[in-house]
Tab-separated table of C-alpha atoms and ligand atoms in Angstrom:
chain	number	residue	atom	x	y	z
A	10	UNK	CA	-3.645	27.198	-6.074
A	11	UNK	CA	-5.013	24.137	-7.574
A	12	UNK	CA	-5.831	20.818	-5.881
A	13	UNK	CA	-5.531	17.160	-7.082
A	14	UNK	CA	-8.179	14.770	-7.113
A	15	UNK	CA	-8.460	11.172	-8.234
A	16	UNK	CA	-9.931	10.903	-11.768
A	17	UNK	CA	-9.686	6.981	-11.757
A	18	UNK	CA	-8.465	4.042	-10.301
A	19	UNK	CA	-7.375	0.204	-10.988
A	20	UNK	CA	-5.813	-2.695	-9.714
A	21	UNK	CA	-4.329	-6.067	-10.461
A	22	UNK	CA	-3.595	-9.222	-8.858
A	23	UNK	CA	-1.540	-12.082	-9.996
A	24	UNK	CA	-3.667	-15.145	-11.082
A	25	UNK	CA	-1.883	-17.722	-8.683
A	26	UNK	CA	-3.308	-17.999	-5.243
A	27	UNK	CA	-1.993	-19.463	-2.314
A	28	UNK	CA	-4.031	-20.642	0.580
A	29	UNK	CA	-3.132	-20.747	4.332
A	30	UNK	CA	-3.481	-24.736	4.042
A	31	UNK	CA	-1.251	-24.292	1.092
A	32	UNK	CA	1.521	-23.033	3.320
A	33	UNK	CA	1.171	-25.611	6.048
A	34	UNK	CA	3.089	-27.883	3.453
A	35	UNK	CA	6.089	-25.428	3.244
A	36	UNK	CA	6.618	-23.976	6.878
A	37	UNK	CA	5.888	-25.051	10.412
A	38	UNK	CA	2.226	-23.327	10.730
A	39	UNK	CA	-1.440	-23.748	10.595
A	40	UNK	CA	-4.077	-22.259	8.449
A	41	UNK	CA	-5.761	-21.554	11.886
A	42	UNK	CA	-2.678	-19.586	13.437
A	43	UNK	CA	-2.450	-17.525	10.374
A	44	UNK	CA	-6.272	-16.635	10.347
A	45	UNK	CA	-6.372	-16.041	14.040
A	46	UNK	CA	-3.426	-13.865	14.287
A	47	UNK	CA	-3.608	-11.941	11.172
A	48	UNK	CA	-6.929	-12.112	9.265
A	49	UNK	CA	-5.178	-13.571	6.052
A	50	UNK	CA	-6.746	-16.511	4.236
A	51	UNK	CA	-5.091	-16.498	1.000
A	52	UNK	CA	-2.704	-14.283	-0.850
A	53	UNK	CA	-1.907	-13.800	-4.633
A	54	UNK	CA	1.507	-14.478	-5.952
A	55	UNK	CA	3.511	-13.918	-8.879
A	56	UNK	CA	4.708	-16.582	-11.218
A	57	UNK	CA	8.374	-17.027	-12.289
A	58	UNK	CA	8.081	-15.117	-15.342
A	59	UNK	CA	5.884	-12.267	-13.796
A	60	UNK	CA	7.365	-9.111	-12.781
A	61	UNK	CA	6.443	-5.907	-10.481
A	62	UNK	CA	6.111	-3.908	-14.138
A	63	UNK	CA	3.718	-6.335	-15.246
A	64	UNK	CA	1.280	-5.804	-12.434
A	65	UNK	CA	2.042	-2.007	-12.583
A	66	UNK	CA	1.186	-2.039	-16.059
A	67	UNK	CA	-2.023	-3.942	-15.645
A	68	UNK	CA	-3.203	-1.767	-12.657
A	69	UNK	CA	-2.214	1.465	-14.501
A	70	UNK	CA	-3.895	0.741	-17.927
A	71	UNK	CA	-7.122	0.039	-15.776
A	72	UNK	CA	-6.737	3.346	-13.833
A	73	UNK	CA	-6.104	5.365	-16.982
A	74	UNK	CA	-9.454	3.994	-18.534
A	75	UNK	CA	-11.404	4.338	-15.607
A	76	UNK	CA	-10.080	8.140	-15.605
A	77	UNK	CA	-10.704	8.538	-19.455
A	78	UNK	CA	-7.219	9.834	-19.569
A	79	UNK	CA	-4.319	8.722	-22.336
A	80	UNK	CA	-0.664	8.155	-21.149
A	81	UNK	CA	0.217	10.881	-23.694
A	82	UNK	CA	-1.914	13.213	-21.144
A	83	UNK	CA	0.544	12.228	-18.113
A	84	UNK	CA	3.032	14.475	-17.040
A	85	UNK	CA	4.618	12.528	-13.782
A	86	UNK	CA	4.619	8.851	-13.240
A	87	UNK	CA	5.295	7.845	-9.525
A	88	UNK	CA	5.681	4.119	-8.784
A	89	UNK	CA	5.929	3.268	-5.119
A	90	UNK	CA	7.722	-0.077	-4.766
A	91	UNK	CA	10.315	-1.994	-2.507
A	92	UNK	CA	10.443	-4.778	-5.083
A	93	UNK	CA	11.605	-3.053	-8.427
A	94	UNK	CA	12.007	-5.280	-11.655
A	95	UNK	CA	15.790	-4.087	-11.465
A	96	UNK	CA	18.223	-1.685	-9.631
A	97	UNK	CA	17.733	0.729	-12.614
A	98	UNK	CA	16.192	2.077	-14.638
A	99	UNK	CA	13.436	2.460	-12.196
A	100	UNK	CA	9.992	0.694	-12.438
A	101	UNK	CA	8.305	4.078	-13.417
A	102	UNK	CA	10.562	4.512	-16.091
A	103	UNK	CA	9.953	0.623	-17.550
A	104	UNK	CA	6.323	1.354	-17.144
A	105	UNK	CA	6.515	4.539	-18.904
A	106	UNK	CA	7.999	2.612	-21.739
A	107	UNK	CA	5.438	0.117	-21.702
A	108	UNK	CA	2.575	2.769	-21.742
A	109	UNK	CA	4.399	4.099	-25.193
A	110	UNK	CA	5.243	7.717	-23.992
A	111	UNK	CA	8.250	9.698	-23.536
A	112	UNK	CA	9.650	12.822	-21.954
A	113	UNK	CA	7.392	13.070	-18.561
A	114	UNK	CA	8.990	12.724	-15.366
A	115	UNK	CA	9.006	9.220	-13.928
A	116	UNK	CA	10.540	7.946	-10.499
A	117	UNK	CA	10.083	5.166	-7.927
A	118	UNK	CA	9.533	6.110	-4.308
A	119	UNK	CA	10.493	3.551	-1.468
A	120	UNK	CA	8.744	3.848	1.720
A	121	UNK	CA	8.041	0.302	2.075
A	122	UNK	CA	4.357	-0.199	3.234
A	123	UNK	CA	3.618	3.508	3.495
A	124	UNK	CA	5.114	4.063	-0.175
A	125	UNK	CA	1.636	4.410	-1.915
A	126	UNK	CA	0.506	7.473	1.024
A	127	UNK	CA	3.860	8.926	0.483
A	128	UNK	CA	3.544	8.905	-3.221
A	129	UNK	CA	-0.222	10.359	-3.274
A	130	UNK	CA	1.631	13.374	-0.915
A	131	UNK	CA	4.357	13.644	-3.287
A	132	UNK	CA	2.125	13.775	-6.645
A	133	UNK	CA	-0.378	16.115	-4.841
A	134	UNK	CA	2.371	18.549	-4.147
A	135	UNK	CA	3.643	18.445	-8.088
A	136	UNK	CA	-0.209	19.202	-9.038
A	137	UNK	CA	-0.666	21.764	-6.225
A	138	UNK	CA	2.344	23.882	-7.385
A	139	UNK	CA	1.614	23.441	-11.032
A	140	UNK	CA	4.244	21.127	-11.954
A	141	UNK	CA	2.093	18.620	-13.207
A	142	UNK	CA	-1.688	18.200	-14.266
A	143	UNK	CA	-2.011	14.653	-14.565
A	144	UNK	CA	-0.215	12.037	-12.554
A	145	UNK	CA	-0.238	8.330	-12.689
A	146	UNK	CA	0.504	6.997	-8.875
A	147	UNK	CA	1.065	3.177	-8.745
A	148	UNK	CA	1.593	0.981	-5.619
A	149	UNK	CA	3.275	-2.456	-6.932
A	150	UNK	CA	5.068	-5.036	-5.012
A	151	UNK	CA	6.168	-8.776	-5.646
A	152	UNK	CA	7.475	-9.293	-2.170
A	153	UNK	CA	7.239	-12.987	-2.502
A	154	UNK	CA	10.518	-12.597	-4.040
A	155	UNK	CA	12.151	-11.102	-1.167
A	156	UNK	CA	10.620	-13.510	1.544
A	157	UNK	CA	12.601	-16.166	3.458
A	158	UNK	CA	10.215	-19.170	2.941
A	159	UNK	CA	11.733	-20.599	5.888
A	160	UNK	CA	10.808	-18.248	8.215
A	161	UNK	CA	7.295	-18.642	9.500
A	162	UNK	CA	7.138	-15.464	11.070
A	163	UNK	CA	7.156	-13.385	7.905
A	164	UNK	CA	6.373	-15.762	4.601
A	165	UNK	CA	2.750	-16.229	5.699
A	166	UNK	CA	1.886	-12.621	5.890
A	167	UNK	CA	2.968	-11.004	2.305
A	168	UNK	CA	1.244	-11.221	-1.009
A	169	UNK	CA	2.071	-9.647	-4.641
A	170	UNK	CA	-0.241	-7.089	-6.243
A	171	UNK	CA	-0.831	-3.573	-7.686
A	172	UNK	CA	-2.944	-0.720	-7.663
A	173	UNK	CA	-3.128	2.702	-9.295
A	174	UNK	CA	-4.862	6.124	-9.393
A	175	UNK	CA	-4.803	8.824	-11.899
A	176	UNK	CA	-4.608	12.218	-10.157
A	177	UNK	CA	-5.651	15.402	-12.276
A	178	UNK	CA	-5.591	18.892	-11.325
A	179	UNK	CA	-8.946	20.486	-9.975
A	180	UNK	CA	-10.624	23.701	-8.570
A	181	UNK	CA	-11.762	21.731	-5.509
A	182	UNK	CA	-10.094	18.921	-3.155
A	183	UNK	CA	-9.636	16.125	-3.834
A	184	UNK	CA	-6.757	15.204	-1.623
A	185	UNK	CA	-7.012	17.518	1.520
A	186	UNK	CA	-3.895	17.099	3.350
A	187	UNK	CA	-1.089	14.334	3.578
A	188	UNK	CA	0.877	13.709	6.610
A	189	UNK	CA	4.190	11.843	5.933
A	190	UNK	CA	6.461	10.729	8.919
A	191	UNK	CA	9.587	8.188	9.491
A	192	UNK	CA	12.117	7.268	12.152
A	193	UNK	CA	15.172	5.442	10.982
A	194	UNK	CA	15.806	4.347	14.911
A	195	UNK	CA	13.349	1.355	14.209
A	196	UNK	CA	15.580	0.157	11.222
A	197	UNK	CA	16.177	-3.237	12.911
A	198	UNK	CA	12.878	-4.384	13.744
A	199	UNK	CA	11.596	-4.674	10.155
A	200	UNK	CA	14.227	-4.652	7.300
A	201	UNK	CA	15.883	-6.479	4.165
A	202	UNK	CA	19.384	-6.281	5.362
A	203	UNK	CA	21.038	-6.828	2.171
A	204	UNK	CA	21.857	-4.433	-0.694
A	205	UNK	CA	24.275	-3.069	-3.186
A	206	UNK	CA	25.521	-0.109	-1.274
A	207	UNK	CA	26.154	-2.055	1.653
A	208	UNK	CA	27.907	-5.073	-0.260
A	209	UNK	CA	25.617	-7.694	0.771
A	210	UNK	CA	23.563	-8.326	-2.187
A	211	UNK	CA	23.245	-11.803	-0.878
A	212	UNK	CA	20.973	-10.902	2.114
A	213	UNK	CA	17.671	-9.599	0.077
A	214	UNK	CA	15.710	-11.326	2.647
A	215	UNK	CA	13.195	-9.755	4.761
A	216	UNK	CA	13.388	-9.950	8.597
A	217	UNK	CA	10.855	-8.644	11.060
A	218	UNK	CA	10.637	-8.662	14.701
A	219	UNK	CA	6.729	-8.918	14.400
A	220	UNK	CA	5.182	-8.393	18.020
A	221	UNK	CA	7.373	-5.390	18.224
A	222	UNK	CA	6.479	-3.973	15.146
A	223	UNK	CA	2.948	-4.577	15.876
A	224	UNK	CA	2.754	-2.738	19.184
A	225	UNK	CA	4.652	0.531	17.554
A	226	UNK	CA	2.050	0.246	14.495
A	227	UNK	CA	-1.036	0.254	16.816
A	228	UNK	CA	0.227	3.318	18.989
A	229	UNK	CA	1.813	5.238	15.883
A	230	UNK	CA	-1.418	4.707	13.486
A	231	UNK	CA	-3.570	6.156	16.324
A	232	UNK	CA	-1.591	9.045	16.697
A	233	UNK	CA	-1.663	9.510	12.979
A	234	UNK	CA	-5.451	9.692	13.127
A	235	UNK	CA	-5.542	12.194	15.523
A	236	UNK	CA	-3.220	14.305	13.637
A	237	UNK	CA	-5.011	14.257	10.437
A	238	UNK	CA	-8.575	15.042	12.299
A	239	UNK	CA	-6.998	17.887	14.329
A	240	UNK	CA	-5.004	19.312	11.043
A	241	UNK	CA	-8.350	19.692	9.471
A	242	UNK	CA	-10.543	20.575	12.368
A	243	UNK	CA	-12.619	17.332	11.787
A	244	UNK	CA	-14.583	15.039	14.154
A	245	UNK	CA	-14.338	11.207	13.941
A	246	UNK	CA	-17.855	11.323	12.841
A	247	UNK	CA	-16.874	12.938	9.556
A	248	UNK	CA	-14.870	10.175	8.183
A	249	UNK	CA	-17.044	8.058	5.815
A	250	UNK	CA	-14.467	5.619	4.954
A	251	UNK	CA	-11.251	4.235	6.256
A	252	UNK	CA	-8.735	2.723	4.026
A	253	UNK	CA	-5.958	1.310	5.767
A	254	UNK	CA	-2.683	-0.519	5.022
A	255	UNK	CA	-3.811	-4.341	5.204
A	256	UNK	CA	-0.982	-5.634	7.389
A	257	UNK	CA	-2.949	-7.356	10.055
A	258	UNK	CA	-6.856	-7.220	10.811
A	259	UNK	CA	-6.080	-6.635	14.598
A	260	UNK	CA	-4.136	-3.544	13.518
A	261	UNK	CA	-7.074	-2.581	11.369
A	262	UNK	CA	-9.720	-3.201	14.203
A	263	UNK	CA	-7.652	-1.207	16.545
A	264	UNK	CA	-7.602	1.895	14.145
A	265	UNK	CA	-11.289	1.594	13.467
A	266	UNK	CA	-11.962	1.549	17.120
A	267	UNK	CA	-9.948	4.870	17.641
A	268	UNK	CA	-12.204	6.572	15.080
A	269	UNK	CA	-15.287	4.966	16.583
A	270	UNK	CA	-15.650	3.745	12.903
A	271	UNK	CA	-17.743	0.471	12.448
A	272	UNK	CA	-16.082	-2.165	10.410
A	273	UNK	CA	-18.681	-1.958	7.779
A	274	UNK	CA	-17.082	1.478	6.860
A	275	UNK	CA	-13.502	0.131	6.730
A	276	UNK	CA	-12.254	-1.365	3.442
A	277	UNK	CA	-10.733	-4.551	4.205
A	278	UNK	CA	-8.901	-6.676	1.794
A	279	UNK	CA	-6.346	-8.524	4.040
A	280	UNK	CA	-8.242	-11.901	4.158
A	281	UNK	CA	-7.665	-12.241	0.297
A	282	UNK	CA	-4.509	-10.261	-0.674
A	283	UNK	CA	-2.474	-10.534	2.585
A	284	UNK	CA	-0.153	-7.531	3.186
A	285	UNK	CA	0.634	-6.422	-0.470
A	286	UNK	CA	2.763	-3.418	1.256
A	287	UNK	CA	2.777	-0.490	-1.162
A	288	UNK	CA	-0.022	-2.189	-3.205
A	289	UNK	CA	-2.537	-2.742	-0.368
A	290	UNK	CA	-4.104	0.547	-0.306
A	291	UNK	CA	-4.543	1.381	-3.894
A	292	UNK	CA	-5.950	-2.390	-4.061
A	293	UNK	CA	-8.406	-1.732	-1.529
A	294	UNK	CA	-9.630	1.725	-2.798
A	295	UNK	CA	-9.810	0.306	-6.309
A	296	UNK	CA	-11.933	-2.776	-5.142
A	297	UNK	CA	-14.321	-0.235	-3.028
A	298	UNK	CA	-14.767	2.231	-6.015
A	299	UNK	CA	-15.679	-0.713	-8.319
A	300	UNK	CA	-18.198	-2.616	-6.186
A	301	UNK	CA	-19.915	0.814	-5.309
A	302	UNK	CA	-19.144	1.444	-1.651
A	303	UNK	CA	-17.048	4.205	-2.091
A	304	UNK	CA	-19.052	7.285	-3.836
A	305	UNK	CA	-17.944	10.599	-5.126
A	306	UNK	CA	-17.975	13.247	-2.622
A	307	UNK	CA	-17.213	10.918	0.490
A	308	UNK	CA	-14.497	11.624	2.816
A	309	UNK	CA	-11.718	9.029	2.687
A	310	UNK	CA	-8.830	8.747	5.247
A	311	UNK	CA	-5.830	6.123	4.301
A	312	UNK	CA	-3.243	5.322	6.556
A	313	UNK	CA	-0.342	3.318	6.646
A	314	UNK	CA	2.690	1.973	8.511
A	315	UNK	CA	5.906	0.178	7.271
A	316	UNK	CA	9.673	-0.447	7.341
A	317	UNK	CA	11.827	2.297	8.111
A	318	UNK	CA	9.615	2.974	10.228
A	319	UNK	CA	7.559	5.118	7.970
A	320	UNK	CA	4.045	6.049	8.552
A	321	UNK	CA	1.377	8.586	7.144
A	322	UNK	CA	-1.820	9.250	6.071
A	323	UNK	CA	-3.977	10.982	3.234
A	324	UNK	CA	-7.450	12.856	3.854
A	325	UNK	CA	-9.280	13.179	0.479
A	326	UNK	CA	-12.907	13.969	-0.735
A	327	UNK	CA	-13.407	11.277	-3.441
B	424	ACO	N1	2.672	-20.088	12.473
B	424	ACO	C1	2.444	-20.759	13.879
B	424	ACO	N2	3.199	-20.245	14.727
B	424	ACO	C2	3.785	-18.928	14.475
B	424	ACO	C3	4.111	-18.371	13.164
B	424	ACO	C4	3.245	-18.982	12.350
B	424	ACO	N3	3.349	-18.501	11.093
B	424	ACO	N4	4.891	-17.383	13.307
B	424	ACO	C5	5.234	-17.023	14.548
B	424	ACO	N5	4.538	-18.031	15.239
B	424	ACO	C6	4.727	-18.428	16.627
B	424	ACO	C7	6.045	-17.581	17.198
B	424	ACO	O1	7.089	-18.392	17.083
B	424	ACO	C8	5.635	-17.449	18.744
B	424	ACO	O2	5.959	-18.714	19.148
B	424	ACO	P1	6.354	-18.685	20.720
B	424	ACO	O3	5.458	-18.111	21.643
B	424	ACO	O4	6.573	-20.238	21.158
B	424	ACO	O5	7.903	-18.072	20.859
B	424	ACO	C9	4.264	-17.319	18.870
B	424	ACO	O6	3.614	-17.668	17.397
B	424	ACO	C10	3.807	-15.960	19.019
B	424	ACO	O7	4.853	-15.284	18.152
B	424	ACO	P2	4.220	-13.368	18.070
B	424	ACO	O8	5.306	-12.920	16.879
B	424	ACO	O9	4.261	-13.019	19.582
B	424	ACO	O10	2.687	-13.413	17.510
B	424	ACO	P3	1.847	-12.081	17.146
B	424	ACO	O11	0.698	-12.641	17.964
B	424	ACO	O12	2.427	-11.071	17.322
B	424	ACO	O13	1.532	-12.238	15.645
B	424	ACO	C11	2.236	-11.243	13.663
B	424	ACO	C12	2.805	-12.195	14.823
B	424	ACO	C13	1.166	-11.786	12.671
B	424	ACO	C14	3.501	-11.151	12.667
B	424	ACO	C15	1.959	-9.973	14.380
B	424	ACO	O14	2.934	-9.541	15.400
B	424	ACO	C16	1.945	-8.628	13.359
B	424	ACO	O15	1.190	-8.410	12.596
B	424	ACO	N6	2.985	-7.746	13.534
B	424	ACO	C17	2.766	-6.635	12.695
B	424	ACO	C18	3.243	-6.713	11.174
B	424	ACO	C19	3.441	-5.426	10.322
B	424	ACO	O16	2.380	-4.553	10.594
B	424	ACO	N7	4.279	-5.049	9.676
B	424	ACO	C20	4.396	-3.826	9.203
B	424	ACO	C21	4.110	-3.577	7.717
B	424	ACO	S1	5.217	-4.567	6.673
B	424	ACO	C22	6.110	-3.731	5.920
B	424	ACO	O17	6.546	-2.498	6.210
B	424	ACO	C23	6.974	-4.421	4.945
């Protein structure tokens, strides 16, 4: 059986930045509150004419270039997103057309903030079973389009962006294991209640019971760390880098404490990006790969928690 490994990474952020101070003019908040409770200092937001697929395409092209892979070499395109350009075709199909290729499998995957972890888990299985040799996996979001800009409990938390990796078949892992979970019983704590299927397309704005989500996220992410280490017979000290979903610095610090990992071994982008949902992990990964922190052969743990609830982890040797 073959394994999958990352051949290249890429990311892209919209050029428009919005600081916490800028938000003081929009909702009843203070820059200090946002910084203290979340660690966020600014976020990038799309302009009116920018779409999720624009961000995905820019990140994908950089990942393909870093991997030295041509779009025509791909046999799978997977886009993790909660904010597709349109109901259909999928953003993955739109991206395939932008990349100028035809015929390979292309689909979107929706697991909110856990989307990229889910997508890596799925693409890895395609490659392990021989169904694909090269896969483009993208996490791309324009969550600013589904925020209620009058709700200070949510609108200050999120940003837009995209990250991508190219996975290729390899004799050695690469991806060592992925652990994917969900529990729909928590659907009311974090949701966009509107949709076409339920006849309420007008209600497409995020609602979150933030402090209840926070409590479940911290304990659940602690469990997924244990599960991942146990499944692979590893000790905490074996992990070189934690690349967490970037929702809140306090959640990230709690997971790092659980791993006895100093914050210098945790890739943190939440201050500059906010929570970019499915894009946050590949954005963080690409940043740390490009600035030379993460090196080939190191052991990486990615973990995420999001709406659904969904949660999961990926352990990989980079
Ligand atoms: N500015 C000022 N005050 C605010 C703001 C704001 N932007 N937002 C809320 N407050 C107020 C509240 O109204 C409340 O006031 P009250 O005490 O008078 O009622 C007070 O601050 C405390 O509110 P809490 O919600 O208890 O604040 P908390 O410390 O929990 O921080 C936060 C809120 C940042 C949302 C935190 O709960 C959090 O990070 N939750 C988890 C988010 C997350 O991980 N989501 C999952 C991924 S997202 C996805 O899947 C799409």
